[in-house]
Short mmCIF file of C-alpha atoms and ligand atoms in Angstrom, two decimals:
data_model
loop_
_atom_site.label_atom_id
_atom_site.label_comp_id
_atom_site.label_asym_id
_atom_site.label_seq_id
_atom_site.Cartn_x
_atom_site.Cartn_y
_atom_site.Cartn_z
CA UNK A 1 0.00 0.00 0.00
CA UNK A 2 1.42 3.35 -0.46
CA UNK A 3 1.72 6.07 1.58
CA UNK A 4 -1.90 7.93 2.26
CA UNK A 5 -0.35 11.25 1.18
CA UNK A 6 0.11 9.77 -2.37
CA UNK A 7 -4.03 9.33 -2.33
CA UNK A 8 -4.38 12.60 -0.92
CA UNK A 9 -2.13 14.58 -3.27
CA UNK A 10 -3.83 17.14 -5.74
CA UNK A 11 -5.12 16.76 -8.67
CA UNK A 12 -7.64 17.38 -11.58
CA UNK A 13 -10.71 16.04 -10.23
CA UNK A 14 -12.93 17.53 -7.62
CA UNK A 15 -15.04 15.52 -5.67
CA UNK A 16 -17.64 17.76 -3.29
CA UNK A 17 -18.55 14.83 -1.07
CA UNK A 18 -17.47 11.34 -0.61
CA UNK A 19 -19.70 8.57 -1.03
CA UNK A 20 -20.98 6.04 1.37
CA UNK A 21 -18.66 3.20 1.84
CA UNK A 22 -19.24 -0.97 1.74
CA UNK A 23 -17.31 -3.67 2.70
CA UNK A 24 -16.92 -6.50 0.80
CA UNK A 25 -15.39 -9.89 2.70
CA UNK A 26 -14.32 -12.56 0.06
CA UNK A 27 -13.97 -16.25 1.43
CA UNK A 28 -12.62 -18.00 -1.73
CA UNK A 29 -13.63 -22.04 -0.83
CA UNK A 30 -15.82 -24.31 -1.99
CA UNK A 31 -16.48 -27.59 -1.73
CA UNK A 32 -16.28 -28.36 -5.64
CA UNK A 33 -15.83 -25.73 -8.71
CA UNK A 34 -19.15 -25.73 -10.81
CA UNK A 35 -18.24 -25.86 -14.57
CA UNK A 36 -19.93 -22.47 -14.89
CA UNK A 37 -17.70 -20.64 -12.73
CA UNK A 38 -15.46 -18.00 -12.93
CA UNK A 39 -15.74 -16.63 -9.43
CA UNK A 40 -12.29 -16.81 -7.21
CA UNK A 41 -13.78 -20.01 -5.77
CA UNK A 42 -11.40 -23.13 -4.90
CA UNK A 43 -12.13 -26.71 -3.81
CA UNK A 44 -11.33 -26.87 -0.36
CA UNK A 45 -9.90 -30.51 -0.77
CA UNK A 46 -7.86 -29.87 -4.07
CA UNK A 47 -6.34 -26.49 -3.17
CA UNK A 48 -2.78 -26.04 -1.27
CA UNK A 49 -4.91 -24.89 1.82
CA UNK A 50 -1.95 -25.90 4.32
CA UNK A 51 -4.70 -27.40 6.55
CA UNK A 52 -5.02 -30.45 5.35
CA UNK A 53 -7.81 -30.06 2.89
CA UNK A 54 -9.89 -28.50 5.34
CA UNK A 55 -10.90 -24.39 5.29
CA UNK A 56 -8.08 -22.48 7.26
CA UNK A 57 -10.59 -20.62 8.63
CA UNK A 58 -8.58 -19.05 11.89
CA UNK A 59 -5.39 -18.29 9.22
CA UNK A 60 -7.73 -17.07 6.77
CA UNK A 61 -9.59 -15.05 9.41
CA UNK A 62 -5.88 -13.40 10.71
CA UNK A 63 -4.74 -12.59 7.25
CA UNK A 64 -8.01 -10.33 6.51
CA UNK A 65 -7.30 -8.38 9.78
CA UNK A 66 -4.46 -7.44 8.62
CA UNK A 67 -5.72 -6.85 5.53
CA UNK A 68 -8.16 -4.43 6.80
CA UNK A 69 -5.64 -3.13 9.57
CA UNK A 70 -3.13 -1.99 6.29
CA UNK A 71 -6.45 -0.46 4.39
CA UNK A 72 -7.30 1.64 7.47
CA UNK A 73 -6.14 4.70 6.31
CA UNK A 74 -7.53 5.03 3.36
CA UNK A 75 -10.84 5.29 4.60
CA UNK A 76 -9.97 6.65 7.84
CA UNK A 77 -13.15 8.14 9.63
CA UNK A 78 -15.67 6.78 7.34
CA UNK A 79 -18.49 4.57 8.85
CA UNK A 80 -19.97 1.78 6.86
CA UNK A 81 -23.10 1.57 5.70
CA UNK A 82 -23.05 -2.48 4.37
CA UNK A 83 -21.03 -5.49 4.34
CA UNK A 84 -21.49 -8.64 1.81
CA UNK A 85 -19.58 -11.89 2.89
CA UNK A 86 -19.29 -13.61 -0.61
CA UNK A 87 -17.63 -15.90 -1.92
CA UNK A 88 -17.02 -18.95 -3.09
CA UNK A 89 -19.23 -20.67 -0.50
CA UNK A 90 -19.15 -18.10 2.95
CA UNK A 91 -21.56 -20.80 4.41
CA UNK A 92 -18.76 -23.13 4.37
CA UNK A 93 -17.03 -21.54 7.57
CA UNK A 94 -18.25 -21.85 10.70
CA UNK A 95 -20.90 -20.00 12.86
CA UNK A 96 -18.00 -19.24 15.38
CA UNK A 97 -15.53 -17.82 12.46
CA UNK A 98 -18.10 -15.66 11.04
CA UNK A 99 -19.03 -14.47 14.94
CA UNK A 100 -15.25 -13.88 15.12
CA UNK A 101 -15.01 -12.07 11.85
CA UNK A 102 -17.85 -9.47 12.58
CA UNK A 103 -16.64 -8.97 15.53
CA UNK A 104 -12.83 -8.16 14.23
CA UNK A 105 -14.79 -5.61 11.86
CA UNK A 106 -16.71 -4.25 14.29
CA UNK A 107 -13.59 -3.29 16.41
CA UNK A 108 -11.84 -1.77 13.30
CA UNK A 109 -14.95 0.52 11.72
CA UNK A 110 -17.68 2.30 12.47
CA UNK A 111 -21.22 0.53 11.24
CA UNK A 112 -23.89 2.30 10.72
CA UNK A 113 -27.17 1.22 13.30
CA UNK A 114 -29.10 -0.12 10.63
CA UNK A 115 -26.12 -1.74 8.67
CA UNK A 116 -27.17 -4.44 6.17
CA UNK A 117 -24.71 -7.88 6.75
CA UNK A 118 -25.42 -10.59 3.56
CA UNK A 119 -23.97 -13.91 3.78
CA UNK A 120 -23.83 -16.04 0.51
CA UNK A 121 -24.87 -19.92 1.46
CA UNK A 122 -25.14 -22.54 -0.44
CA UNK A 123 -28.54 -24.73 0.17
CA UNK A 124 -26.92 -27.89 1.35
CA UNK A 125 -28.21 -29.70 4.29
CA UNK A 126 -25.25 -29.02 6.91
CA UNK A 127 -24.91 -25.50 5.50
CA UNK A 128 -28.87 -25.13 6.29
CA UNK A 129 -28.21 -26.24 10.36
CA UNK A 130 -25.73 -23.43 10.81
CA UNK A 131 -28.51 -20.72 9.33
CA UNK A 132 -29.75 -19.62 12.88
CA UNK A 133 -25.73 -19.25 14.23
CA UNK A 134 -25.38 -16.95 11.32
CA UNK A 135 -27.76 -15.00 12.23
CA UNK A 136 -26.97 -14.93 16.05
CA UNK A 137 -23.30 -13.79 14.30
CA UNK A 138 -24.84 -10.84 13.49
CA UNK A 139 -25.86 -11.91 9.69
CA UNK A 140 -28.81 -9.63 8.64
CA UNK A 141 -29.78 -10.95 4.94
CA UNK A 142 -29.08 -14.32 3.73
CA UNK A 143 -28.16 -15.12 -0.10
CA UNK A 144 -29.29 -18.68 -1.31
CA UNK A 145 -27.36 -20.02 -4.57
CA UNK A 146 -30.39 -22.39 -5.68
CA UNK A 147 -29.92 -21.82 -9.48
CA UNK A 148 -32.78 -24.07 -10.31
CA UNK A 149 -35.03 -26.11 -8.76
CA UNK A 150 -34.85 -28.96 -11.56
CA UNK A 151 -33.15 -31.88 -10.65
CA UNK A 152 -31.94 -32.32 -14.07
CA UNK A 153 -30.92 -28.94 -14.48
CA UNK A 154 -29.20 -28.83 -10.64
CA UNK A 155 -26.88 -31.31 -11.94
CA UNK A 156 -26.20 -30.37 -15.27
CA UNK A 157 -24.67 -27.31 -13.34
CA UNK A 158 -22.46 -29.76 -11.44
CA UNK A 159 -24.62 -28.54 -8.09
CA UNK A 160 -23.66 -30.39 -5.22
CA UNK A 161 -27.50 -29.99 -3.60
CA UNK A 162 -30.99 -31.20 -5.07
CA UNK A 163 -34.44 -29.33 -5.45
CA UNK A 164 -35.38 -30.72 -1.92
CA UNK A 165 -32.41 -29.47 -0.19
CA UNK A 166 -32.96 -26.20 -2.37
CA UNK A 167 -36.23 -25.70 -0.90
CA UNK A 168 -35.77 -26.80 2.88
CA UNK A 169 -32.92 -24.08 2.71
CA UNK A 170 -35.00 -21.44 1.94
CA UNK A 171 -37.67 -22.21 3.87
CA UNK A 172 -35.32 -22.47 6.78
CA UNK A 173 -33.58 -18.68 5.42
CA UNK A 174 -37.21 -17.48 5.56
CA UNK A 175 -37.92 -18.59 9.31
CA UNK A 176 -33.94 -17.28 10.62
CA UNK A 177 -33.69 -13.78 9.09
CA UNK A 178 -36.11 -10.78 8.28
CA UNK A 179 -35.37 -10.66 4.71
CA UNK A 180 -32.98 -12.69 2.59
CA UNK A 181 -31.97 -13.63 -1.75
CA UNK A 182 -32.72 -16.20 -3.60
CA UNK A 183 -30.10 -16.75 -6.89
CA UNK A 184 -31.98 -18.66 -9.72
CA UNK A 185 -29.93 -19.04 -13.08
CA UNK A 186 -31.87 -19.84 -16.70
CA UNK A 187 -31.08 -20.07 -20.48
CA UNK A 188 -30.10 -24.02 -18.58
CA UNK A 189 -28.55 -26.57 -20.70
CA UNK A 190 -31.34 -28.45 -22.14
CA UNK A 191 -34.33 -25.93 -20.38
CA UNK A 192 -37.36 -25.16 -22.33
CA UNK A 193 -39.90 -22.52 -21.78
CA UNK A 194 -41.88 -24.88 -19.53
CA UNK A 195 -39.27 -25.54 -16.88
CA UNK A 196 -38.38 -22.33 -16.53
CA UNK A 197 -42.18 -21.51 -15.42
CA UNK A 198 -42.22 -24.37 -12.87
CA UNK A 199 -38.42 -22.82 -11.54
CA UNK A 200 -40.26 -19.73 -11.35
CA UNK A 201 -43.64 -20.86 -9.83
CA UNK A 202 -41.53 -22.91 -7.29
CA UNK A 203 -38.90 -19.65 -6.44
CA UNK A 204 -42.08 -17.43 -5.82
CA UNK A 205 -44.39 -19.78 -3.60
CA UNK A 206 -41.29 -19.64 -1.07
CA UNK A 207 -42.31 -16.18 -1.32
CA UNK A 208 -38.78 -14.72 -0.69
CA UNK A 209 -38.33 -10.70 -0.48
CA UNK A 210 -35.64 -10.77 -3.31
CA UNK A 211 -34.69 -12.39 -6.23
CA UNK A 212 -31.70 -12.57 -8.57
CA UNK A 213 -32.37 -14.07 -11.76
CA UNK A 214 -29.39 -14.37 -14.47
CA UNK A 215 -28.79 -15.64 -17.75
CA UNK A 216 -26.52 -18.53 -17.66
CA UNK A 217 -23.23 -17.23 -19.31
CA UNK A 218 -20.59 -19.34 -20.74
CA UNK A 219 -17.24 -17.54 -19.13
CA UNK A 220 -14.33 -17.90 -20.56
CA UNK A 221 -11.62 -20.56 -18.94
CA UNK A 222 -14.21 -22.38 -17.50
CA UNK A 223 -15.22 -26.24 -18.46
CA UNK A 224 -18.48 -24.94 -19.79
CA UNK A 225 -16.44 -22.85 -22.33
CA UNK A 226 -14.41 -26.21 -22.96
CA UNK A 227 -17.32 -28.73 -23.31
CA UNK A 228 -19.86 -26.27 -24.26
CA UNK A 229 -23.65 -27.64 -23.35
CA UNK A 230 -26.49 -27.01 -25.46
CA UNK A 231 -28.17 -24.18 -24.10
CA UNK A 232 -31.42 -22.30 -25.73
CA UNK A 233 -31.44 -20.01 -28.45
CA UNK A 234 -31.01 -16.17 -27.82
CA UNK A 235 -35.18 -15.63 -28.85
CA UNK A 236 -35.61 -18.47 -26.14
CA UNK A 237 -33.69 -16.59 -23.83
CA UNK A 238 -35.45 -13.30 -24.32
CA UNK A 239 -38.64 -14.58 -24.46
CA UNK A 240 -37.61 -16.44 -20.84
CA UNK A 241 -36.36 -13.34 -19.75
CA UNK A 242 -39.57 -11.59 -20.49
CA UNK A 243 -41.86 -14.33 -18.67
CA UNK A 244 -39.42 -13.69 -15.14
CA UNK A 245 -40.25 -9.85 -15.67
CA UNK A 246 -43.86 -10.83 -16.10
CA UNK A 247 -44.21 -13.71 -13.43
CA UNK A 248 -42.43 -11.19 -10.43
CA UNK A 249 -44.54 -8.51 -11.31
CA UNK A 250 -47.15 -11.09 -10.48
CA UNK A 251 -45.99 -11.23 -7.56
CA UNK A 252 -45.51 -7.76 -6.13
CA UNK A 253 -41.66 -7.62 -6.94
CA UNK A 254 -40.47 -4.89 -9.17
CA UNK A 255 -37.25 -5.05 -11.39
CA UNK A 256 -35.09 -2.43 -9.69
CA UNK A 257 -31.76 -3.79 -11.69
CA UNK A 258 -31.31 -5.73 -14.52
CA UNK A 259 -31.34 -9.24 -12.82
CA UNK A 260 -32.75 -8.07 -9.18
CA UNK A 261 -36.33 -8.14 -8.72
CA UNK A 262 -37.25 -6.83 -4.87
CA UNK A 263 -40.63 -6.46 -2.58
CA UNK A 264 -41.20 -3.18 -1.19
CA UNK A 265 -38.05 -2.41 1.26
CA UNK A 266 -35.93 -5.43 0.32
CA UNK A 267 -33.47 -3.95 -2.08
CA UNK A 268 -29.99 -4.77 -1.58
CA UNK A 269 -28.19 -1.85 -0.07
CA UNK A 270 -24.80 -2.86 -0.55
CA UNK A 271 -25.43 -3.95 -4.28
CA UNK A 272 -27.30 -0.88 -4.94
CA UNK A 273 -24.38 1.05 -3.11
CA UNK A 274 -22.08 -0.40 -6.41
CA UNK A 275 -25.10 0.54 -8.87
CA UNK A 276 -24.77 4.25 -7.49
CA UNK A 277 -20.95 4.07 -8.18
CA UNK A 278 -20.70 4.19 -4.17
CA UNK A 279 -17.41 3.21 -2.60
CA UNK A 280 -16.35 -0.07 -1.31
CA UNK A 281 -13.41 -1.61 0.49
CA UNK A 282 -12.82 -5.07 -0.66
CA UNK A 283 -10.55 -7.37 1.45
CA UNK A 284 -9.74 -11.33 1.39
CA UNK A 285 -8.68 -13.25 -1.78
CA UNK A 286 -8.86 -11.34 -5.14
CA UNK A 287 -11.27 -9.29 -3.90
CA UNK A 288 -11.63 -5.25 -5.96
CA UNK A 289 -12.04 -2.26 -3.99
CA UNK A 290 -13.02 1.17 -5.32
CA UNK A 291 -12.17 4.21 -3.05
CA UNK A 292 -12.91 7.97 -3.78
CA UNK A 293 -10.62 10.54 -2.62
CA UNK A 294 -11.02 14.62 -2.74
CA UNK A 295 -9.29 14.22 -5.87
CA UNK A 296 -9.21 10.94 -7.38
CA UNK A 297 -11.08 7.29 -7.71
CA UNK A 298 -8.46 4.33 -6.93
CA UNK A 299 -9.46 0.72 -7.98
CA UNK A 300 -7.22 -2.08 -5.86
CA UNK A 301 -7.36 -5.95 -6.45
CA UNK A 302 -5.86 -8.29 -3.68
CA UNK A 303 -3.96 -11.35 -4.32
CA UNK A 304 -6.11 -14.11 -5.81
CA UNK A 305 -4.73 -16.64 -5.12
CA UNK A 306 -5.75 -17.99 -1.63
CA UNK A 307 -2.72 -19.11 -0.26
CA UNK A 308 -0.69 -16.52 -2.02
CA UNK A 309 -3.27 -13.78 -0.62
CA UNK A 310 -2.86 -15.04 3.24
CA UNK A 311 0.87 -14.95 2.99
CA UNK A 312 1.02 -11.46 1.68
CA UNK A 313 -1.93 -10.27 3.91
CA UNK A 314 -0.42 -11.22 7.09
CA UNK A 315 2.91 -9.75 5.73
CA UNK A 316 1.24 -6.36 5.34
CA UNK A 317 0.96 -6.51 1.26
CA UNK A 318 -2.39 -7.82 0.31
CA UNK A 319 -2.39 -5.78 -2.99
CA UNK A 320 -1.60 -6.59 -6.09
CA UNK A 321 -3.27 -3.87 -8.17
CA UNK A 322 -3.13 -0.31 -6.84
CA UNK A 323 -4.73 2.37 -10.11
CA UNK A 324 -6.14 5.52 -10.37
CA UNK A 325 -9.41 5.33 -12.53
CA UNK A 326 -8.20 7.83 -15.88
CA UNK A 327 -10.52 10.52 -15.92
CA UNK A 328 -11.45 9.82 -19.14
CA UNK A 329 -12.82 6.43 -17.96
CA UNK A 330 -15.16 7.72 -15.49
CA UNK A 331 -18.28 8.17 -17.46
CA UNK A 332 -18.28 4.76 -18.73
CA UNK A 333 -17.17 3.18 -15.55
CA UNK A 334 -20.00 5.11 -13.96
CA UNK A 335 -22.71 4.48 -16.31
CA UNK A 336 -21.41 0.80 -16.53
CA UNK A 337 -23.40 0.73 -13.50
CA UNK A 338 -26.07 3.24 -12.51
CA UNK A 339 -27.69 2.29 -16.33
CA UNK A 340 -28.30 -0.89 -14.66
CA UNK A 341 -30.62 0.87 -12.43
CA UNK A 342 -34.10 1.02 -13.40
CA UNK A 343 -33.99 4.60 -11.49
CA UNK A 344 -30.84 5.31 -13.12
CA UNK A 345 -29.23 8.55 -11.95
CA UNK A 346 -29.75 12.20 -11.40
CA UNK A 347 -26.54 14.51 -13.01
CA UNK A 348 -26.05 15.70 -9.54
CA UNK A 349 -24.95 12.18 -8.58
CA UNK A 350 -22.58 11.73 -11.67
CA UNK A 351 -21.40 15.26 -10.75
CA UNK A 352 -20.44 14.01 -6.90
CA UNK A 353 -19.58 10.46 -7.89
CA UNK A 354 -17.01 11.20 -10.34
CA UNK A 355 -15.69 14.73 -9.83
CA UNK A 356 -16.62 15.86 -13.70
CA UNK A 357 -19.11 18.38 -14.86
CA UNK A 358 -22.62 16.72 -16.74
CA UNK A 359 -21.26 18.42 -19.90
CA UNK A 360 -18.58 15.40 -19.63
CA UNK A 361 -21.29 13.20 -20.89
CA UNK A 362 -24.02 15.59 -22.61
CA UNK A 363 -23.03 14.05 -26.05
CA UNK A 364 -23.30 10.82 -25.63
CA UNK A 365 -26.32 11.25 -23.34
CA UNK A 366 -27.83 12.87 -26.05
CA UNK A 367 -27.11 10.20 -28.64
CA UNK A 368 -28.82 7.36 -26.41
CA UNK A 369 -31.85 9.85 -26.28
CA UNK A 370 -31.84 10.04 -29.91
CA UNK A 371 -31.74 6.30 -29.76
CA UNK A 372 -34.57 5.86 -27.64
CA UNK A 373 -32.17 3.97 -25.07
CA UNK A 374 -32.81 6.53 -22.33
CA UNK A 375 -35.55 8.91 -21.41
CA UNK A 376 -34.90 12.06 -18.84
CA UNK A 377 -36.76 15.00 -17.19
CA UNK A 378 -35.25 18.08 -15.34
CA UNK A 379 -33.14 15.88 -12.81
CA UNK A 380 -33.21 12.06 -13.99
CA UNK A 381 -31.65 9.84 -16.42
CA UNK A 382 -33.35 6.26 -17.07
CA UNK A 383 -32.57 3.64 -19.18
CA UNK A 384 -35.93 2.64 -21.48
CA UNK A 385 -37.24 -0.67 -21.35
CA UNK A 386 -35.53 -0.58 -24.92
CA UNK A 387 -32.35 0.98 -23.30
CA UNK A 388 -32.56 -2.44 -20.68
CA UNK A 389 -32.57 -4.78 -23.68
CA UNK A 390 -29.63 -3.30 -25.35
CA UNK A 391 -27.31 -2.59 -22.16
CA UNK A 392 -24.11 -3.00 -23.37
CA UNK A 393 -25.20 -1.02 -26.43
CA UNK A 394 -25.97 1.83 -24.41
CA UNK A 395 -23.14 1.80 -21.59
CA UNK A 396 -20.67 1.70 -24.88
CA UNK A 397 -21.81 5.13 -25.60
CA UNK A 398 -20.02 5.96 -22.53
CA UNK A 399 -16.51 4.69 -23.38
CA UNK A 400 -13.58 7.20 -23.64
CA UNK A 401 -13.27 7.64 -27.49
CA UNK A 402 -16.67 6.10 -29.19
CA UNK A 403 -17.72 8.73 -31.29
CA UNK A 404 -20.14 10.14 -29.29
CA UNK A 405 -17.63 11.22 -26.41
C1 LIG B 1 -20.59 -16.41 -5.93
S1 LIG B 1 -22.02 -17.17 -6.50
C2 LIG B 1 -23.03 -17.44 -5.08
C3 LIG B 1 -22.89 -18.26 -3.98
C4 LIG B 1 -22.73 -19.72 -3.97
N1 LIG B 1 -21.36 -20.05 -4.16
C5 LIG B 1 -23.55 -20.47 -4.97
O1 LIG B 1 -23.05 -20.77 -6.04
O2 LIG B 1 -24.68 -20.81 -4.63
C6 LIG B 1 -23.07 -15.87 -7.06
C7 LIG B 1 -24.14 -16.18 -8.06
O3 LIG B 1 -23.70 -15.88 -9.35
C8 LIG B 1 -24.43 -16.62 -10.29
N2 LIG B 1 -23.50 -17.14 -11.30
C9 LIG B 1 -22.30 -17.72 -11.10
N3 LIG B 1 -21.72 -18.06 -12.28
C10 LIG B 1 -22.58 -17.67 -13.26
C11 LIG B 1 -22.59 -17.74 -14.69
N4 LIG B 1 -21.57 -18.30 -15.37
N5 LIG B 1 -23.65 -17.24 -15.35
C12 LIG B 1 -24.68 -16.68 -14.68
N6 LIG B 1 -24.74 -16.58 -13.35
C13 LIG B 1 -23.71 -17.08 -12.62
C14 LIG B 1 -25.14 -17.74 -9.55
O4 LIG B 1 -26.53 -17.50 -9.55
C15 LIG B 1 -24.57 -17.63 -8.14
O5 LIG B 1 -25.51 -17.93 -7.17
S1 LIG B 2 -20.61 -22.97 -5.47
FE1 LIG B 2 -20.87 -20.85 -6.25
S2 LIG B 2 -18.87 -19.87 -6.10
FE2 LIG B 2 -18.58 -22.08 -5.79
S3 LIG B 2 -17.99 -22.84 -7.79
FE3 LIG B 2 -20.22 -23.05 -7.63
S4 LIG B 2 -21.09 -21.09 -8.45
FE4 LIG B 2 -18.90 -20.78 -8.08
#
């Protein structure tokens, strides 16, 4: 890490205000990679864990202190207004690390009262006995990786769980905590329009308060992308896409972001914090941070790998990437998000989030307008239903030297 005064140094950029700041807790393990993948996630039993093929949770636990300890400055005085434990499988450590963990944070920052706390867990059956210890941790909002609720399907994906595991973990989520996620996937190897109404029925009679839904993507390096499965056609896709729009609205939950549909007063507010080009301090394996200064945006990435990462943590030098965000890439890296919003933004919020005047982004705005891809009044910029369908289309606008900027 350098030296705070090298973040604190002039420069061209003036930021009026600083935003409110996350933190982001990555706990890389999980009991076996699914061929979709691309998160940071490791078997526990294959990787060099130095614990036998067990998590090393109390190592692990130690080298994000000191993580956090070395990040301290940077956001020195700032209180924190949500935390995400993600992962890999967070569910996979124990009640008593993730007790220990909060508690480590807690005597290093400042949380604000109401301060959201998501865990990621996976719905297998000994991850679904340690629900209520999460909780008692200090967990607020649980995230459940279903994907499907297809047998089939489940282990096409390589899941380790079935649909009946699936449900008795959320059911259980719903009785432990006041509000938690459910992740579905679709556009499944082999799905048809049919199955992805029963996934859909089934997700919304557990009646949870939010859920993500996203298209299955074939990532790059993964086994998917070296054994591609058949998966449905693009129309399919869209016309799947349109029936999960349709089917939540059925049920009371609007689409507040691209793939997050929400009840009244269960959006996420540390994923919404990213939408709104917020700040967040990431710490643990490969995890990004993005921290706002008076006069500049810095974007850090940690160590990925885990063993590498818990060496260099607890030796003080968890970072392997240290960048300013150009200038020139702030519009796009700001609109990369907040178009994902179905609010989208208001200029005064580009204005504070990135330091540059609205005329930064006039033209292009302009163009999308032109386009039909967004609509705005006096203060606010949304993205058109159109303006949803063609994202990327629209956020590439944005980028430093398309012809509209
Ligand atoms: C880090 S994982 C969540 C937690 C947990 N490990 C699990 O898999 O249940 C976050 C979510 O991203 C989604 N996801 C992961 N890989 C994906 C892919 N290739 N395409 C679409 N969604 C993906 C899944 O819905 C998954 O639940
Ligand atoms: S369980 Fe989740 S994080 Fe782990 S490999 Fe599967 S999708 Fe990735």
């Amino acid at each position: 890490m350098k030296d705070i005064q090298h973040y604190l140094r002039p420069g061209t950029l003036h930021l009026g205000a600083l935003p409110p700041l996350s933190l982001y807790v990555h706990l890389p393990w999980c009991l076996k990679k699914c061929p979709y993948c691309d998160f940071n996630s490791h078997e526990v039993s294959r990787s060099d864990t130095g614990s036998g093929g067990a998590v090393p949770e109390q190592r692990y636990l130690d080298a994000l202190m000191a993580d956090l300890e070395a990040a301290l400055p940077l956001i020195w005085g700032r209180t924190i207004h949500s935390i995400f434990i993600g992962g890999g499988t967070p569910s996979l450590f124990s009640p008593e690390a993730i007790d220990r963990l909060l508690g480590d944070v807690r005597a290093r920052l400042m949380l604000e009262p109401d301060c959201e706390i998501t865990l990621e867990a996976n719905p297998g059956t000994f991850e679904k006995d340690r629900f209520r210890a999460f909780r008692q941790a200090g967990v607020t909002r649980l995230s459940v990786g279903v994907q499907s609720f297809n047998d089939a399907h489940l282990k096409a994906l390589g899941r380790v769980h079935d649909s009946a595991q699936a449900i008795a973990a959320v059911e259980e989520a719903a009785l432990a905590f006041d509000t938690f996620n459910l992740d579905l996937m679709y556009a499944l190897p082999g799905q048809e329009m049919d199955d992805l109404e029963r996934d859909m029925v089934q997700a919304l009679a557990l009646m949870p308060p939010h859920l993500s839904v996203y298209h299955l993507t074939i990532e790059p390096n993964t086994y998917f992308a070296k054994f591609p499965p058949p998966i449905p056609d693009e129309d399919l896709a869209y016309a799947m896409l349109d029936r999960i729009t349709e089917m939540t609205a059925g049920a009371s939950m609007q689409r507040y972001e691209v793939s997050a549909y929400a009840k009244p007063g269960h959006r996420c507010r540390h994923n919404l914090n990213y939408w709104r080009f917020g700040d967040y301090l990431g710490i643990g394996a490969g995890a990004h941070s993005k921290i706002s200064f008076a006069h500049r945006v810095m974007r850090q990435v940690r160590y990925r790998e885990p063993r590498l990462y818990m060496d260099n943590a607890i030796a003080g030098q968890a970072l392997a990437q240290d960048d300013e965000v150009a200038r020139l890439d702030l519009p796009f890296e700001f609109m990369l998000n907040a178009l994902r919003l179905r609010e989208g933004f208001t200029l005064a919020q580009f204005t504070e989030r990135t330091g540059l005047a609205p005329s930064a982004i006039e033209q292009p705005l302009q163009e999308a307008e032109r386009k039909g891809l967004v609509e705005r009044d006096l203060l606010r910029v949304r993205p058109t239903e159109r303006g949803f369908d063609f994202l990327s289309d629209l956020q590439a606008l944005f980028l430093a030297g398309s012809s509209a900027t």
